[in-house]
Coordinates of C-alpha atoms in Angstrom, one line a residue:
M237 CA 11.3 -23.9 15.2
P238 CA 14.8 -21.9 14.7
L239 CA 14.4 -18.1 14.8
H240 CA 17.4 -16.2 13.8
Y241 CA 18.1 -12.8 15.8
Y242 CA 20.8 -10.4 16.3
T243 CA 21.4 -8.2 19.4
A244 CA 23.0 -4.7 19.4
D245 CA 23.8 -2.0 22.1
V246 CA 22.3 1.3 20.7
F247 CA 23.2 4.8 21.4
T248 CA 26.6 3.9 22.3
D249 CA 30.1 3.5 20.4
R250 CA 31.3 0.7 22.7
P251 CA 30.2 -2.6 23.9
F252 CA 28.1 -2.9 27.1
G253 CA 26.7 0.6 26.9
G254 CA 23.6 2.1 25.6
N255 CA 20.4 0.2 25.2
Q256 CA 20.1 -3.6 24.4
L257 CA 17.9 -4.5 21.4
A258 CA 17.1 -8.0 19.7
V259 CA 16.2 -7.8 16.2
F260 CA 14.5 -10.7 14.3
P261 CA 15.2 -9.6 10.7
N262 CA 13.0 -12.2 8.9
A263 CA 9.9 -12.5 11.3
T264 CA 7.2 -13.4 8.6
D265 CA 6.9 -17.1 9.9
I266 CA 6.7 -16.4 13.5
P267 CA 3.1 -16.9 14.9
E268 CA 1.5 -13.9 16.2
E269 CA 0.9 -15.4 19.7
L270 CA 4.8 -15.8 20.1
L271 CA 6.0 -12.2 19.6
L272 CA 5.1 -11.0 23.2
P273 CA 6.5 -14.2 24.9
I274 CA 9.6 -13.9 22.8
T275 CA 10.1 -10.5 23.8
R276 CA 9.8 -11.2 27.4
E277 CA 12.1 -14.1 27.1
F278 CA 15.0 -11.7 26.2
N279 CA 13.9 -9.3 29.0
F280 CA 15.2 -6.3 27.2
A281 CA 13.4 -3.0 26.8
E282 CA 12.5 -3.6 23.4
V283 CA 12.5 -6.4 20.7
T284 CA 11.8 -5.7 16.9
F285 CA 10.4 -8.0 14.3
V286 CA 11.0 -7.3 10.8
Y287 CA 8.8 -8.0 7.7
P288 CA 8.6 -7.1 4.2
A289 CA 7.4 -3.6 3.5
A290 CA 3.7 -3.2 2.7
D291 CA 4.6 -0.3 0.4
A292 CA 7.2 -1.0 -2.3
R293 CA 8.7 2.5 -1.8
H294 CA 9.8 1.5 1.7
T295 CA 12.5 -0.8 3.0
R296 CA 10.9 -2.9 5.8
R297 CA 8.0 -3.1 8.1
V298 CA 8.9 -3.2 11.8
R299 CA 7.0 -4.1 14.8
I300 CA 8.2 -3.1 18.3
F301 CA 7.5 -4.8 21.4
T302 CA 8.1 -4.1 25.0
P303 CA 7.7 -6.6 27.8
G304 CA 4.3 -4.9 28.4
G305 CA 3.1 -5.2 24.7
E306 CA 3.4 -3.8 21.1
I307 CA 4.0 0.1 20.7
P308 CA 3.6 2.1 17.6
F309 CA 7.2 3.9 17.8
A310 CA 10.4 4.0 19.8
G311 CA 13.6 5.5 19.1
H312 CA 16.3 2.9 20.0
P313 CA 14.5 0.2 18.2
T314 CA 14.1 2.1 15.1
V315 CA 17.9 3.4 15.0
G316 CA 18.9 -0.1 16.1
T317 CA 17.0 -2.1 13.8
A318 CA 18.4 0.1 10.8
F319 CA 21.8 -0.5 12.0
V320 CA 21.5 -4.0 12.4
L321 CA 19.9 -4.7 9.1
F322 CA 23.1 -3.4 7.4
A323 CA 25.6 -4.6 10.1
S324 CA 24.4 -8.1 9.6
G325 CA 24.3 -8.0 5.7
E326 CA 20.5 -8.2 5.6
L327 CA 20.8 -4.9 3.7
R328 CA 23.8 -3.7 1.8
A329 CA 25.2 -0.1 0.9
S330 CA 27.2 1.1 -1.9
C331 CA 27.7 4.7 -0.7
D332 CA 28.8 6.4 2.5
E333 CA 25.2 7.6 3.3
L334 CA 21.7 6.5 2.5
T335 CA 18.3 6.6 3.8
V336 CA 15.9 3.7 4.3
V337 CA 12.2 4.0 5.3
L338 CA 10.8 1.7 8.1
E339 CA 7.1 1.3 8.4
E340 CA 5.9 1.4 11.9
G341 CA 2.7 1.8 13.8
V342 CA 3.1 5.6 13.8
G343 CA 3.8 5.7 10.0
P344 CA 6.8 5.6 7.8
V345 CA 9.8 6.5 9.6
P346 CA 13.0 7.7 7.6
V347 CA 16.4 6.7 8.9
R348 CA 19.7 8.1 7.7
V349 CA 22.4 5.7 7.9
G350 CA 26.0 6.7 7.6
F351 CA 29.0 4.6 7.0
A352 CA 32.8 5.0 7.4
E353 CA 34.6 6.9 4.7
G354 CA 35.9 4.6 2.3
G355 CA 33.3 1.9 3.0
G356 CA 32.6 -0.9 5.5
P357 CA 29.5 -3.1 6.1
A358 CA 28.6 -1.6 9.5
P359 CA 27.1 1.9 9.9
V360 CA 28.9 4.2 12.1
F361 CA 26.0 6.4 12.8
A362 CA 21.9 6.2 12.3
Q363 CA 19.4 9.0 12.6
L364 CA 15.7 8.8 12.6
S365 CA 13.2 11.5 11.6
V366 CA 10.1 11.2 13.6
A367 CA 6.9 10.7 11.7
K368 CA 4.8 12.8 14.1
L369 CA 6.0 16.4 15.2
P370 CA 5.8 17.1 18.8
E371 CA 2.4 17.7 20.4
F372 CA 2.2 19.3 23.9
D373 CA -0.2 18.8 26.9
T374 CA -0.3 19.9 30.4
P375 CA 0.8 17.2 33.1
A376 CA -1.7 15.1 34.7
A377 CA -0.6 16.2 38.0
D378 CA 1.0 19.5 39.7
E379 CA 4.7 19.8 40.5
A380 CA 4.2 18.9 44.1
T381 CA 2.6 15.6 43.2
L382 CA 5.1 15.0 40.5
A383 CA 8.0 15.6 43.1
N384 CA 6.4 13.1 45.4
V385 CA 6.1 10.6 42.5
L386 CA 9.8 11.0 41.8
S387 CA 10.8 10.9 45.5
L388 CA 12.0 14.4 45.3
D389 CA 11.3 17.8 47.0
P390 CA 9.1 20.4 45.0
A391 CA 12.2 22.7 45.3
D392 CA 14.3 20.2 43.3
L393 CA 12.1 20.9 40.3
V394 CA 13.2 23.9 38.0
G395 CA 9.7 25.1 37.3
G396 CA 9.0 28.5 35.8
E397 CA 9.6 28.3 32.1
Y398 CA 10.9 24.9 32.7
A399 CA 7.8 23.5 34.4
P400 CA 7.0 19.9 33.6
R401 CA 5.3 19.3 30.3
T402 CA 3.9 16.3 28.5
V403 CA 5.2 15.9 24.9
S404 CA 4.5 13.3 22.3
C405 CA 6.1 12.3 19.0
G406 CA 4.1 9.2 18.8
I407 CA 4.7 8.0 22.5
P408 CA 4.2 10.7 25.2
F409 CA 6.6 11.4 27.8
L410 CA 6.5 14.0 30.7
I411 CA 9.5 16.1 30.7
V412 CA 10.7 17.1 34.2
P413 CA 13.7 19.4 34.5
V414 CA 15.4 19.3 37.8
R415 CA 18.0 21.9 39.2
T416 CA 20.9 19.6 40.1
H417 CA 22.6 16.4 39.2
D418 CA 22.2 15.2 42.8
A419 CA 18.4 15.6 42.3
L420 CA 18.8 13.5 39.2
R421 CA 20.6 11.0 41.1
R422 CA 18.1 10.8 43.8
A423 CA 15.1 10.4 41.6
R424 CA 13.1 7.2 42.1
I425 CA 9.6 6.3 40.9
R426 CA 7.2 5.7 43.9
L427 CA 4.9 3.1 42.5
D428 CA 2.0 3.8 44.8
A429 CA 2.2 7.5 44.2
W430 CA 2.5 6.8 40.5
E431 CA -0.4 4.6 40.3
R432 CA -2.6 7.3 42.1
A433 CA -1.4 10.1 40.1
L434 CA -0.2 9.1 36.6
K435 CA -1.0 5.6 35.6
G436 CA -3.2 5.5 32.5
T437 CA -2.6 9.2 31.6
S438 CA -0.5 10.8 28.9
S439 CA 1.9 11.6 31.8
S440 CA 2.8 8.2 32.8
E441 CA 6.2 7.9 31.3
I442 CA 8.8 10.3 32.6
M443 CA 11.9 11.8 31.5
V444 CA 14.0 13.7 34.3
C445 CA 16.7 15.8 33.3
V446 CA 19.3 18.5 34.0
V447 CA 19.8 21.0 31.2
D448 CA 23.0 23.0 30.6
A449 CA 21.9 26.5 30.8
G450 CA 24.6 27.5 28.5
R451 CA 23.3 25.4 25.8
A452 CA 19.5 25.3 26.5
D453 CA 18.7 26.9 23.3
G454 CA 20.5 24.4 21.2
S455 CA 22.7 27.1 19.4
A456 CA 25.9 25.7 20.6
A457 CA 26.1 22.6 18.7
A458 CA 29.6 20.8 18.9
A459 CA 31.3 18.9 16.3
G460 CA 29.9 15.4 15.9
T461 CA 26.2 16.2 15.4
S462 CA 24.6 14.1 12.7
S463 CA 27.9 12.1 12.3
G464 CA 28.4 10.1 15.3
G465 CA 31.5 12.0 16.4
A466 CA 32.3 12.8 20.1
R467 CA 30.7 15.9 21.7
S468 CA 29.9 16.9 25.2
P469 CA 26.4 16.6 26.5
D470 CA 24.1 19.3 26.9
V471 CA 21.5 17.4 28.9
R472 CA 21.8 14.6 31.4
A473 CA 18.6 12.5 31.7
R474 CA 17.0 9.5 33.2
V475 CA 13.8 7.8 31.9
F476 CA 11.3 5.9 33.8
V477 CA 8.7 3.7 31.9
P478 CA 6.8 1.9 34.4
G479 CA 3.6 2.0 32.1
F480 CA 5.5 -0.5 29.7
N481 CA 7.0 -2.6 32.6
I482 CA 10.4 -0.8 32.2
P483 CA 11.5 0.5 35.5
E484 CA 14.3 2.6 33.8
D485 CA 15.6 2.9 30.4
P486 CA 19.3 3.5 29.6
A487 CA 18.6 5.2 26.1
T488 CA 15.2 6.4 25.0
G489 CA 15.1 8.0 21.4
S490 CA 11.4 8.7 21.7
A491 CA 11.8 10.7 24.8
A492 CA 14.9 12.6 23.4
A493 CA 12.7 13.6 20.5
C494 CA 10.1 14.9 23.1
L495 CA 12.7 16.8 24.8
G496 CA 14.0 18.4 21.6
G497 CA 10.6 19.7 21.1
Y498 CA 10.3 20.8 24.6
L499 CA 13.6 22.8 24.5
A500 CA 12.8 24.2 21.0
R501 CA 9.6 25.6 22.3
L502 CA 11.6 27.5 24.7
A503 CA 13.5 29.3 21.9
P504 CA 10.7 30.4 19.7
S505 CA 12.7 33.1 18.0
A506 CA 15.6 30.7 16.9
D507 CA 15.3 29.7 13.4
G508 CA 17.3 27.0 11.7
T509 CA 18.5 23.8 13.3
L510 CA 18.8 23.5 16.9
C511 CA 21.0 20.6 18.3
W512 CA 21.5 19.0 21.8
A513 CA 23.5 16.0 23.0
I514 CA 21.7 13.8 25.7
Q515 CA 23.6 11.6 28.0
Q516 CA 21.5 9.0 29.6
G517 CA 21.9 5.6 31.4
V518 CA 24.8 6.5 33.5
E519 CA 23.2 5.7 36.9
M520 CA 22.4 2.2 35.4
G521 CA 25.8 1.5 34.3
R522 CA 24.9 1.7 30.6
P523 CA 26.0 5.2 29.5
S524 CA 24.5 6.3 26.2
L525 CA 24.8 9.3 24.1
L526 CA 21.8 10.6 21.9
E527 CA 22.2 13.5 19.4
V528 CA 18.8 15.6 18.8
E529 CA 18.1 18.1 16.0
V530 CA 15.1 20.1 15.8
D531 CA 14.3 22.3 12.6
Q532 CA 12.5 25.4 13.5
A533 CA 11.1 28.2 11.3
G534 CA 9.1 31.3 12.6
S535 CA 8.6 29.6 15.9
R536 CA 7.1 26.5 14.3
I537 CA 8.8 23.0 14.5
T538 CA 9.2 21.5 11.1
A539 CA 11.4 18.2 11.8
V540 CA 12.9 16.4 14.7
R541 CA 15.7 13.9 14.4
V542 CA 17.5 11.6 16.8
G543 CA 20.7 9.7 16.2
G544 CA 23.5 7.9 17.5
A545 CA 26.1 5.1 17.2
S546 CA 25.4 1.4 17.9
V547 CA 27.4 -1.8 18.3
L548 CA 26.5 -5.3 17.1
M549 CA 26.8 -7.6 20.0
G550 CA 25.9 -11.0 18.9
E551 CA 23.7 -13.3 16.9
G552 CA 22.0 -16.5 17.6
V553 CA 19.1 -18.9 17.0
L554 CA 16.0 -19.1 19.2
T555 CA 14.6 -22.6 19.1
I556 CA 11.0 -23.0 20.3
P557 CA 9.7 -26.5 20.5
L558 CA 6.1 -26.7 19.2

């Protein structure tokens, strides 16, 4: 049974960076029982399977699988699938920018897709808007326990107003700011400690980050936001996803959305659009850049967007003997 797929590197503008993704653009005939085995065969963080939309007002229905199973939402599969559908010719654009709507487990997810001025089939940038605004919760463990889970000292954690917090935009992540890039480099999940303290809780997936104090409030947006242009990172991050059988992820859009909500909550008096650029994947040899925007009015978050560039890497046919 030949099954056509494409691969892309997401949240990067150059090959062999970012987060790998496989996309099956026409998955209707794939048996349900093969979706997870196919995902595990690729051994990527995620694989997406694309179907006709259930609602005629939407563009496609997308199911997202990790090696651990199906999930309702994720950033790099959403942005990457929109990119692949246009870069492969499955969808076509007649303008420099448009918005598609992808049906996912969390609900309809709009993705704004931008193309080079003057045309060209491949997008230069894609940006999702979360279907679920950030929800906040206290961590499932205290700071000393979290430091132990991360193979760090409690003094490595910033604490105070930057205390760890669990945030969800469809998938919950525990945001843990640390003081130095050295602490970020040293971070490792101790699985025995993680299983005792965090496994099965809303704090099981973890983003560890260093925030540039000069841009923590998101007000110093540099050129390139929302357009895929180059800008300096405001945050350096690593993401550990042991609950989904992903030891470390090189680019995590869903966690970036959560971090945007976390940082916006620290600037309640800032109305308008707050912007951050997050560098991730450096320690894995797959550098990524994710751009985050949060709209805020009267200390209330009204929208969160995550975007970046992608690169089409290949296409192929998976042949499964039945």
